[in-house]
PDB file of N, CA and C in Angstrom:
ATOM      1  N   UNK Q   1      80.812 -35.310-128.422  1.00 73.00           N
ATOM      2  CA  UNK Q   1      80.615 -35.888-129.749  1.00 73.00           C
ATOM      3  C   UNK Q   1      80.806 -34.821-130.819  1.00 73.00           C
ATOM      4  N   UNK Q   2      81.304 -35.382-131.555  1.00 85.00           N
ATOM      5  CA  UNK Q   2      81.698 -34.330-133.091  1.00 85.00           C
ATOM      6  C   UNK Q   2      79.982 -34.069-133.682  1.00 85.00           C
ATOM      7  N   UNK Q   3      79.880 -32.913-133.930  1.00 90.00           N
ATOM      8  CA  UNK Q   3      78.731 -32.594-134.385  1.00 90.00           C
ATOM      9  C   UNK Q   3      78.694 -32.159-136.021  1.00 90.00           C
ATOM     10  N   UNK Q   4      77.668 -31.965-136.958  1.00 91.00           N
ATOM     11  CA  UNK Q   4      77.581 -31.534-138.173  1.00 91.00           C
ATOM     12  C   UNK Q   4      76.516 -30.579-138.721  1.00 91.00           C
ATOM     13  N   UNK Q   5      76.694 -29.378-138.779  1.00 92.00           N
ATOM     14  CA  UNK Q   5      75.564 -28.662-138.701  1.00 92.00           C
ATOM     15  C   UNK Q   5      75.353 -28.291-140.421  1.00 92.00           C
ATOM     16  N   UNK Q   6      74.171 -28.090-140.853  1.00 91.00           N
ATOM     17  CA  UNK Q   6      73.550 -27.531-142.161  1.00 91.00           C
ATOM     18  C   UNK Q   6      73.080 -26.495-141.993  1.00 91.00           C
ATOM     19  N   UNK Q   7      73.099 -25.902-143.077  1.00 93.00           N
ATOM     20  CA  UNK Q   7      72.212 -24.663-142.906  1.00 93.00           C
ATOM     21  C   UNK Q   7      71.226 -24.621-144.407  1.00 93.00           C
ATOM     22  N   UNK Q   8      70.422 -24.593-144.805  1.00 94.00           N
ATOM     23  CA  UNK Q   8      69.190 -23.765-145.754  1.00 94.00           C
ATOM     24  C   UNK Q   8      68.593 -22.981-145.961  1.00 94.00           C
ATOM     25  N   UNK Q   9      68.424 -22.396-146.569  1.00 96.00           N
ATOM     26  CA  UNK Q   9      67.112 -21.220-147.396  1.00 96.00           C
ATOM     27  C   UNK Q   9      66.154 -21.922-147.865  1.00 96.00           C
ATOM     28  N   UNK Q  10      64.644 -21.809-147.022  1.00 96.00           N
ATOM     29  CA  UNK Q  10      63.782 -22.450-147.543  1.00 96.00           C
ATOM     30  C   UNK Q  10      62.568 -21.765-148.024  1.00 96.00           C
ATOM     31  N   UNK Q  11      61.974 -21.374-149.159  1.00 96.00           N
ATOM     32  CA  UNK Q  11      60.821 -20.615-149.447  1.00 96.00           C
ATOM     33  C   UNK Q  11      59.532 -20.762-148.688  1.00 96.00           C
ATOM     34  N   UNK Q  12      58.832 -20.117-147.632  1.00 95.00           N
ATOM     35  CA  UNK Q  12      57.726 -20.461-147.129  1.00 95.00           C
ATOM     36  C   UNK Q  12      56.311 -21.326-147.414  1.00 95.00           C
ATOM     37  N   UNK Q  13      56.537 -22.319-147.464  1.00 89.00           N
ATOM     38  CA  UNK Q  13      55.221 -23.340-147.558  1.00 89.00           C
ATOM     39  C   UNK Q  13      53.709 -22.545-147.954  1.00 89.00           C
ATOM     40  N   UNK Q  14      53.672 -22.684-149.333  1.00 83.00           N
ATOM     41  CA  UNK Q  14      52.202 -21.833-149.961  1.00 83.00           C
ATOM     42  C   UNK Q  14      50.956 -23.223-149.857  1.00 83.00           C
ATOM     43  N   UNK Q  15      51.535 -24.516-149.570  1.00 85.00           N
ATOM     44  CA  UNK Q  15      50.512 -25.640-149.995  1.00 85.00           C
ATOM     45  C   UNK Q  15      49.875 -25.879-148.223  1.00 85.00           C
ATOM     46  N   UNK Q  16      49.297 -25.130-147.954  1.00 80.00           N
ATOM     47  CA  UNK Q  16      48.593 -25.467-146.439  1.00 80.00           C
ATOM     48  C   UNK Q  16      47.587 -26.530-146.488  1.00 80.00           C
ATOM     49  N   UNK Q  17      47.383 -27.754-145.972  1.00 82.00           N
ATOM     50  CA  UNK Q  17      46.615 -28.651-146.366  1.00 82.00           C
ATOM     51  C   UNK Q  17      46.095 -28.859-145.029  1.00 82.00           C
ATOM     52  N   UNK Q  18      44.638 -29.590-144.767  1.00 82.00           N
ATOM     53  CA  UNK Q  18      44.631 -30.389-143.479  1.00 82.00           C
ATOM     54  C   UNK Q  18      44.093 -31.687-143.962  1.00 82.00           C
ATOM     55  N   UNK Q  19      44.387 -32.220-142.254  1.00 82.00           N
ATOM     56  CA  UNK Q  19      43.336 -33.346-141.938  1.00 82.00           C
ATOM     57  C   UNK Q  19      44.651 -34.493-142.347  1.00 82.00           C
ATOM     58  N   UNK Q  20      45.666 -33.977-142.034  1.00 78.00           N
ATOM     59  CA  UNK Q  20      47.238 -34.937-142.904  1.00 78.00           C
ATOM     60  C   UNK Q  20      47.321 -34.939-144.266  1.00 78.00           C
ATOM     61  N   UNK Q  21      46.784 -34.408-145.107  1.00 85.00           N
ATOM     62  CA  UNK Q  21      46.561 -34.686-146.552  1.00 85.00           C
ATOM     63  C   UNK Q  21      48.512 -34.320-147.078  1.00 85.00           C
ATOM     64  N   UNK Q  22      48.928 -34.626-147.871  1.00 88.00           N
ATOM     65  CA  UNK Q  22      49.906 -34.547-148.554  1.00 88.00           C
ATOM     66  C   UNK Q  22      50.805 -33.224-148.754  1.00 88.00           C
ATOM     67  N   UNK Q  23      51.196 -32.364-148.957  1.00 86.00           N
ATOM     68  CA  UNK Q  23      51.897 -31.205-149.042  1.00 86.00           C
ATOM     69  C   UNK Q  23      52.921 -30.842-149.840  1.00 86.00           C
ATOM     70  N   UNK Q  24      52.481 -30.547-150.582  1.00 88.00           N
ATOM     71  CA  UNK Q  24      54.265 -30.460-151.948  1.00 88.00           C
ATOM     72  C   UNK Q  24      55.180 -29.403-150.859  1.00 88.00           C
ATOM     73  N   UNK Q  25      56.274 -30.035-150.985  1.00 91.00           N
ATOM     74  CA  UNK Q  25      57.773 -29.576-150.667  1.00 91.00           C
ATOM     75  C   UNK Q  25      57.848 -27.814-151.148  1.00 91.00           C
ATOM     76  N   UNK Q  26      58.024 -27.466-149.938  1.00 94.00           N
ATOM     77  CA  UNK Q  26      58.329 -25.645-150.776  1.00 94.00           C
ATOM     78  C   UNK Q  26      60.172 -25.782-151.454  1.00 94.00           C
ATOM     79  N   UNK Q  27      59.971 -24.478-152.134  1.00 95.00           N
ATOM     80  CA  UNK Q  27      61.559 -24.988-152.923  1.00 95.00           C
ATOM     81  C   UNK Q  27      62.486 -24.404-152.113  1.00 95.00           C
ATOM     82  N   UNK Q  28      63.627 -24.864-152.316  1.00 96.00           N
ATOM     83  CA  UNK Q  28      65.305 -24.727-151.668  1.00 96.00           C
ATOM     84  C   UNK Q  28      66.051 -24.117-152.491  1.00 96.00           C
ATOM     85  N   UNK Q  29      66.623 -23.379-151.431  1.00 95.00           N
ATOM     86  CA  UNK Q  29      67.719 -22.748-152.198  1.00 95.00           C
ATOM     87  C   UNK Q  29      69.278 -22.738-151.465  1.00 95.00           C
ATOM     88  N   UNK Q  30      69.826 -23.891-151.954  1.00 94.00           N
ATOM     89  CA  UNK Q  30      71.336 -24.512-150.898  1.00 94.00           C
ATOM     90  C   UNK Q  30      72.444 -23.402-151.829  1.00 94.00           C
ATOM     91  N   UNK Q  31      72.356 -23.261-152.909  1.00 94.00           N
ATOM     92  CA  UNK Q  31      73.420 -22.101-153.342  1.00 94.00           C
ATOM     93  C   UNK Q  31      73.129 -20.432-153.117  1.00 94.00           C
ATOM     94  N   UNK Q  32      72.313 -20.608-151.968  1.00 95.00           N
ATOM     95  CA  UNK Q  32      71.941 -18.994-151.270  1.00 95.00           C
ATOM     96  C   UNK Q  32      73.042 -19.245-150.167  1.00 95.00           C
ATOM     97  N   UNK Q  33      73.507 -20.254-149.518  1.00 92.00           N
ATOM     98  CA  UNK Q  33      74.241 -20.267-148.316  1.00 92.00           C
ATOM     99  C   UNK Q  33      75.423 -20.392-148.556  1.00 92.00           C
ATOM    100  N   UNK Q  34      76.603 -19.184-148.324  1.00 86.00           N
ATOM    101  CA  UNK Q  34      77.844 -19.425-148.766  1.00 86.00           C
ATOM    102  C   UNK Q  34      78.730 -20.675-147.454  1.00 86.00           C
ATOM    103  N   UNK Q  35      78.291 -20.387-146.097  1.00 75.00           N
ATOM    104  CA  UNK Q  35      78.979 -21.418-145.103  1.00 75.00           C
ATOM    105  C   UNK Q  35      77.849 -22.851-144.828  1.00 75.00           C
ATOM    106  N   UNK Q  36      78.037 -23.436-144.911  1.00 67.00           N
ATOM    107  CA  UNK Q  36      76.740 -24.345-144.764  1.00 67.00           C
ATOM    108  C   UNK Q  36      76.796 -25.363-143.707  1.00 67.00           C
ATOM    109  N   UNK Q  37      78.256 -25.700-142.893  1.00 71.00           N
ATOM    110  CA  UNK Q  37      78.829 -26.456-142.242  1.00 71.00           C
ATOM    111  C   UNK Q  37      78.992 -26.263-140.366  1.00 71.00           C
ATOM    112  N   UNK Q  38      79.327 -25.094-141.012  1.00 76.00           N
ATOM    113  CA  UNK Q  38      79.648 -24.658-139.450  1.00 76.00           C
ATOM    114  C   UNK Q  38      78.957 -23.936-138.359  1.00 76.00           C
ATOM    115  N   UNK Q  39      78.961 -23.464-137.338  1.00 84.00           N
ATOM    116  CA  UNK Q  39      78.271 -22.791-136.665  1.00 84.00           C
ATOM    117  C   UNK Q  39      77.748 -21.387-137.130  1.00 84.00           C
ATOM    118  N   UNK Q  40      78.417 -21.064-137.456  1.00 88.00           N
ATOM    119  CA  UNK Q  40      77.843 -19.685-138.471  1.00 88.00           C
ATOM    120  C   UNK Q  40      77.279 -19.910-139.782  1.00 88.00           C
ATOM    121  N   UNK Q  41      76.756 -19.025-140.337  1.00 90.00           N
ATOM    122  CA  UNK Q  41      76.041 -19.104-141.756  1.00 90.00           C
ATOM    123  C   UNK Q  41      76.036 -17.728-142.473  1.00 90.00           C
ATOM    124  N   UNK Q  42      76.455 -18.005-143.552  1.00 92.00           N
ATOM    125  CA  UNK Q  42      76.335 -16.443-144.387  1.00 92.00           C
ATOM    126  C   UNK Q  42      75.111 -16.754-145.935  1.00 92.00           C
ATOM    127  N   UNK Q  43      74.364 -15.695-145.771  1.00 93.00           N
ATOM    128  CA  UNK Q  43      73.515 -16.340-146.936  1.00 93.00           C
ATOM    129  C   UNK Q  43      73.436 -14.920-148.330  1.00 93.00           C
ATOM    130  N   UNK Q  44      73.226 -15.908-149.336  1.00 94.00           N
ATOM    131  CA  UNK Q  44      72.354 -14.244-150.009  1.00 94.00           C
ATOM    132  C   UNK Q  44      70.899 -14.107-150.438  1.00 94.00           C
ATOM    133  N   UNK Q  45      70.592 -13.095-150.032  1.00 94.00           N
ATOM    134  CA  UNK Q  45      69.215 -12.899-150.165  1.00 94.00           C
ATOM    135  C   UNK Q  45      68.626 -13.121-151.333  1.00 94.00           C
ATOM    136  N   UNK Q  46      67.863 -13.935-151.431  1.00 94.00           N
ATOM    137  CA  UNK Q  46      66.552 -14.455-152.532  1.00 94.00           C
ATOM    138  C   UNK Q  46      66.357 -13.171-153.506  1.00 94.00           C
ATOM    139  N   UNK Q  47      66.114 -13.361-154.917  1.00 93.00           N
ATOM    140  CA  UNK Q  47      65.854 -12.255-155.704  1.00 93.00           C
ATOM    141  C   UNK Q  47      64.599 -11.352-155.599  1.00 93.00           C
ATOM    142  N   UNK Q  48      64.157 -13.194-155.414  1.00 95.00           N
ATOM    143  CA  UNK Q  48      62.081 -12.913-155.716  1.00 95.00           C
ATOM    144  C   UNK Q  48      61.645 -12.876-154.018  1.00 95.00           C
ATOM    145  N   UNK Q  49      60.856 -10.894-153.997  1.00 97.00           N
ATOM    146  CA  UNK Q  49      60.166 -10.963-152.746  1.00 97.00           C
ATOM    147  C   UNK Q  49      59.411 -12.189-152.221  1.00 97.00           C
ATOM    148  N   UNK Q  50      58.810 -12.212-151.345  1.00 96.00           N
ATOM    149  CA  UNK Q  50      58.524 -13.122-150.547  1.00 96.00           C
ATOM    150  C   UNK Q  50      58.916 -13.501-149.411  1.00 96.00           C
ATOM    151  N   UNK Q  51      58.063 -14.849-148.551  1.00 97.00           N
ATOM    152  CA  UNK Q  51      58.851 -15.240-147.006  1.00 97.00           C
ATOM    153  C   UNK Q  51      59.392 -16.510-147.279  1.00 97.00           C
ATOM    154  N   UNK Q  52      60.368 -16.384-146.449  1.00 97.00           N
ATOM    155  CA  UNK Q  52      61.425 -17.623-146.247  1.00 97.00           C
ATOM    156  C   UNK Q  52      62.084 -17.996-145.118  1.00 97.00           C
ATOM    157  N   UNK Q  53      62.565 -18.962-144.676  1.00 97.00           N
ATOM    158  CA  UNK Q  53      63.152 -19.669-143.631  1.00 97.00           C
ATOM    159  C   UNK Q  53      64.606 -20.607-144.019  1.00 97.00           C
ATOM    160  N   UNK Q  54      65.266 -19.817-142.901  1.00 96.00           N
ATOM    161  CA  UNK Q  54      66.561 -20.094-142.547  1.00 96.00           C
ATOM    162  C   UNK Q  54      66.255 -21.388-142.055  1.00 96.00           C
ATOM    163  N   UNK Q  55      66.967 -22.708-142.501  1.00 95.00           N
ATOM    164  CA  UNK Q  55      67.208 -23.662-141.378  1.00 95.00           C
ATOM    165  C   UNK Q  55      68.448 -23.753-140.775  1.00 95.00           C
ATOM    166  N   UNK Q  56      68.519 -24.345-139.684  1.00 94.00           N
ATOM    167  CA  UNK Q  56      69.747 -24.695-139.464  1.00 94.00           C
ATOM    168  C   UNK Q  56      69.394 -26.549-138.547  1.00 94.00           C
ATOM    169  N   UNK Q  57      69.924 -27.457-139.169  1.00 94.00           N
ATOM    170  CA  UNK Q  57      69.960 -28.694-138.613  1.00 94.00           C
ATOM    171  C   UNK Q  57      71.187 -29.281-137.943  1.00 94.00           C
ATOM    172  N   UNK Q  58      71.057 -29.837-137.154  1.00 94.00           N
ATOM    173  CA  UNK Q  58      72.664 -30.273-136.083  1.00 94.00           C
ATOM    174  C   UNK Q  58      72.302 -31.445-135.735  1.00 94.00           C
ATOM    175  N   UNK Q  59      73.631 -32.623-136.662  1.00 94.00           N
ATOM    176  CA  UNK Q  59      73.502 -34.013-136.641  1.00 94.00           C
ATOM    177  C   UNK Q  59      74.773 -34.066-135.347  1.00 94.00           C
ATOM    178  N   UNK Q  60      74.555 -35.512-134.824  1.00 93.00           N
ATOM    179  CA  UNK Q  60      75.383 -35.954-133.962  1.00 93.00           C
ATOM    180  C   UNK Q  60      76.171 -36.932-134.812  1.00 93.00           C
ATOM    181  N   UNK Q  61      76.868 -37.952-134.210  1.00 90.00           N
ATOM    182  CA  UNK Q  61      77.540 -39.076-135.038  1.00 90.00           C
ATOM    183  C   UNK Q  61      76.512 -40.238-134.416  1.00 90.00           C
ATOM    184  N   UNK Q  62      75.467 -40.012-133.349  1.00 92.00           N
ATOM    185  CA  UNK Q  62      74.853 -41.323-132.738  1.00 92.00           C
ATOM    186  C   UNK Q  62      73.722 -41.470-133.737  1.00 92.00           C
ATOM    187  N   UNK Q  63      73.386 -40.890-134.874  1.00 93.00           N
ATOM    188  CA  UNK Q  63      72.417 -41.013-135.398  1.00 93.00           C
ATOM    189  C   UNK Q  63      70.676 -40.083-135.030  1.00 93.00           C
ATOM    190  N   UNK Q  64      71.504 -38.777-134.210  1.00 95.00           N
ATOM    191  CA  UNK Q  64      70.049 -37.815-133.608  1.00 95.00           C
ATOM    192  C   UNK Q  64      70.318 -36.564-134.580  1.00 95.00           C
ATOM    193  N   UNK Q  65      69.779 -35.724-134.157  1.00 97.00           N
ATOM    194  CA  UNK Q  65      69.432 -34.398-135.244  1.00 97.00           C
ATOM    195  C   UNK Q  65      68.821 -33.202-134.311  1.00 97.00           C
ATOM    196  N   UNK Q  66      69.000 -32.182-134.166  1.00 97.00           N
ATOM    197  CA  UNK Q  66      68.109 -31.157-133.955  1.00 97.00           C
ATOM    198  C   UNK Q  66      67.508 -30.147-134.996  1.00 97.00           C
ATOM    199  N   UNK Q  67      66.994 -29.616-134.907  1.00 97.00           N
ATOM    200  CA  UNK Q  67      66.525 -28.468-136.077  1.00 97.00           C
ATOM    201  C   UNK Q  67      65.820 -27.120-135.503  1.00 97.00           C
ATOM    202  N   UNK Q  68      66.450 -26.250-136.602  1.00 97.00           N
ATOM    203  CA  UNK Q  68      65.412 -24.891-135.767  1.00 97.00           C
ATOM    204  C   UNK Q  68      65.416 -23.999-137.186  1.00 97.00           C
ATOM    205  N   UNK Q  69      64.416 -23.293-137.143  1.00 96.00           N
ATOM    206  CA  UNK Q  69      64.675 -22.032-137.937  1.00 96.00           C
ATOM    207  C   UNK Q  69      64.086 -20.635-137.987  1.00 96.00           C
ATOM    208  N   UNK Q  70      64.485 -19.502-138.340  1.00 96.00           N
ATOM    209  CA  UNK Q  70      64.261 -18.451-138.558  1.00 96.00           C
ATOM    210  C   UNK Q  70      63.498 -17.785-139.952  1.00 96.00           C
ATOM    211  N   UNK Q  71      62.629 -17.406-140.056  1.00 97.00           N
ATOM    212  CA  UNK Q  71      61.506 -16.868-140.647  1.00 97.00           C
ATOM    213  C   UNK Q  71      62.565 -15.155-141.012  1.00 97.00           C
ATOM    214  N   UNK Q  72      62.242 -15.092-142.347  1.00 97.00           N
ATOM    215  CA  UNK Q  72      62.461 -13.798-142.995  1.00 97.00           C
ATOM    216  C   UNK Q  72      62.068 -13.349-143.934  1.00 97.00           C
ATOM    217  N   UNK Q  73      62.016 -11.912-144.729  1.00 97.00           N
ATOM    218  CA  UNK Q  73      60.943 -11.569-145.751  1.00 97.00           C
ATOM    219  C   UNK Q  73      61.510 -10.769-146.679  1.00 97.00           C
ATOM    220  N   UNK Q  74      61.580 -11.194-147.681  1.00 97.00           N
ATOM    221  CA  UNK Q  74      62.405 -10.234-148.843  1.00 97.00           C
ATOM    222  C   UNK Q  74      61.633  -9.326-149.054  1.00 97.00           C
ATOM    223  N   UNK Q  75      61.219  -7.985-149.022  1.00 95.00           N
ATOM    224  CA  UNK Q  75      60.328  -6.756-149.836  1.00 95.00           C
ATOM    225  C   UNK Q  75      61.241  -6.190-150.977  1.00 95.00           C
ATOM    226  N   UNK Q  76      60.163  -5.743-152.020  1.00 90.00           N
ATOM    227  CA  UNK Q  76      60.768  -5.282-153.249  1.00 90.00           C
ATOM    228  C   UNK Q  76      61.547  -3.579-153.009  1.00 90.00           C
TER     229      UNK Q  76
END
């Protein structure tokens, strides 16, 4: 099957909640990733220190998905 992969820069989740309560969305950054399609990924690094996560998601055409990502840390 033809596959479709994404890739993201995602800022590390500061809203830790329990008990299921709600969670605001950490922010994105899709114009950090110059390849976004293919098996590879080229990104540029975030201005503002901090942690962040690489995604990478892989659609099928049957309507499934996988996902994974990598954790990284900008220092000043």
């Amino acid at each position: 099957d033809a596959m479709t992969i994404r890739w993201l820069v995602v800022e590390e989740s500061r809203d830790a909640r329990v008990g299921g309560d709600k969670e605001n969305p950490p922010a994105t950054f899709p114009e950090l990733t110059r390849q976004t399609t293919g098996p590879a990924c080229e990104i540029t690094v975030p201005d503002s220190p901090g942690a962040y996560r690489l995604f990478v998601t892989v659609f099928d055409n049957m309507g499934s998905a996988a996902t994974a990502n990598i954790p990284f840390k900008v220092t000043p």
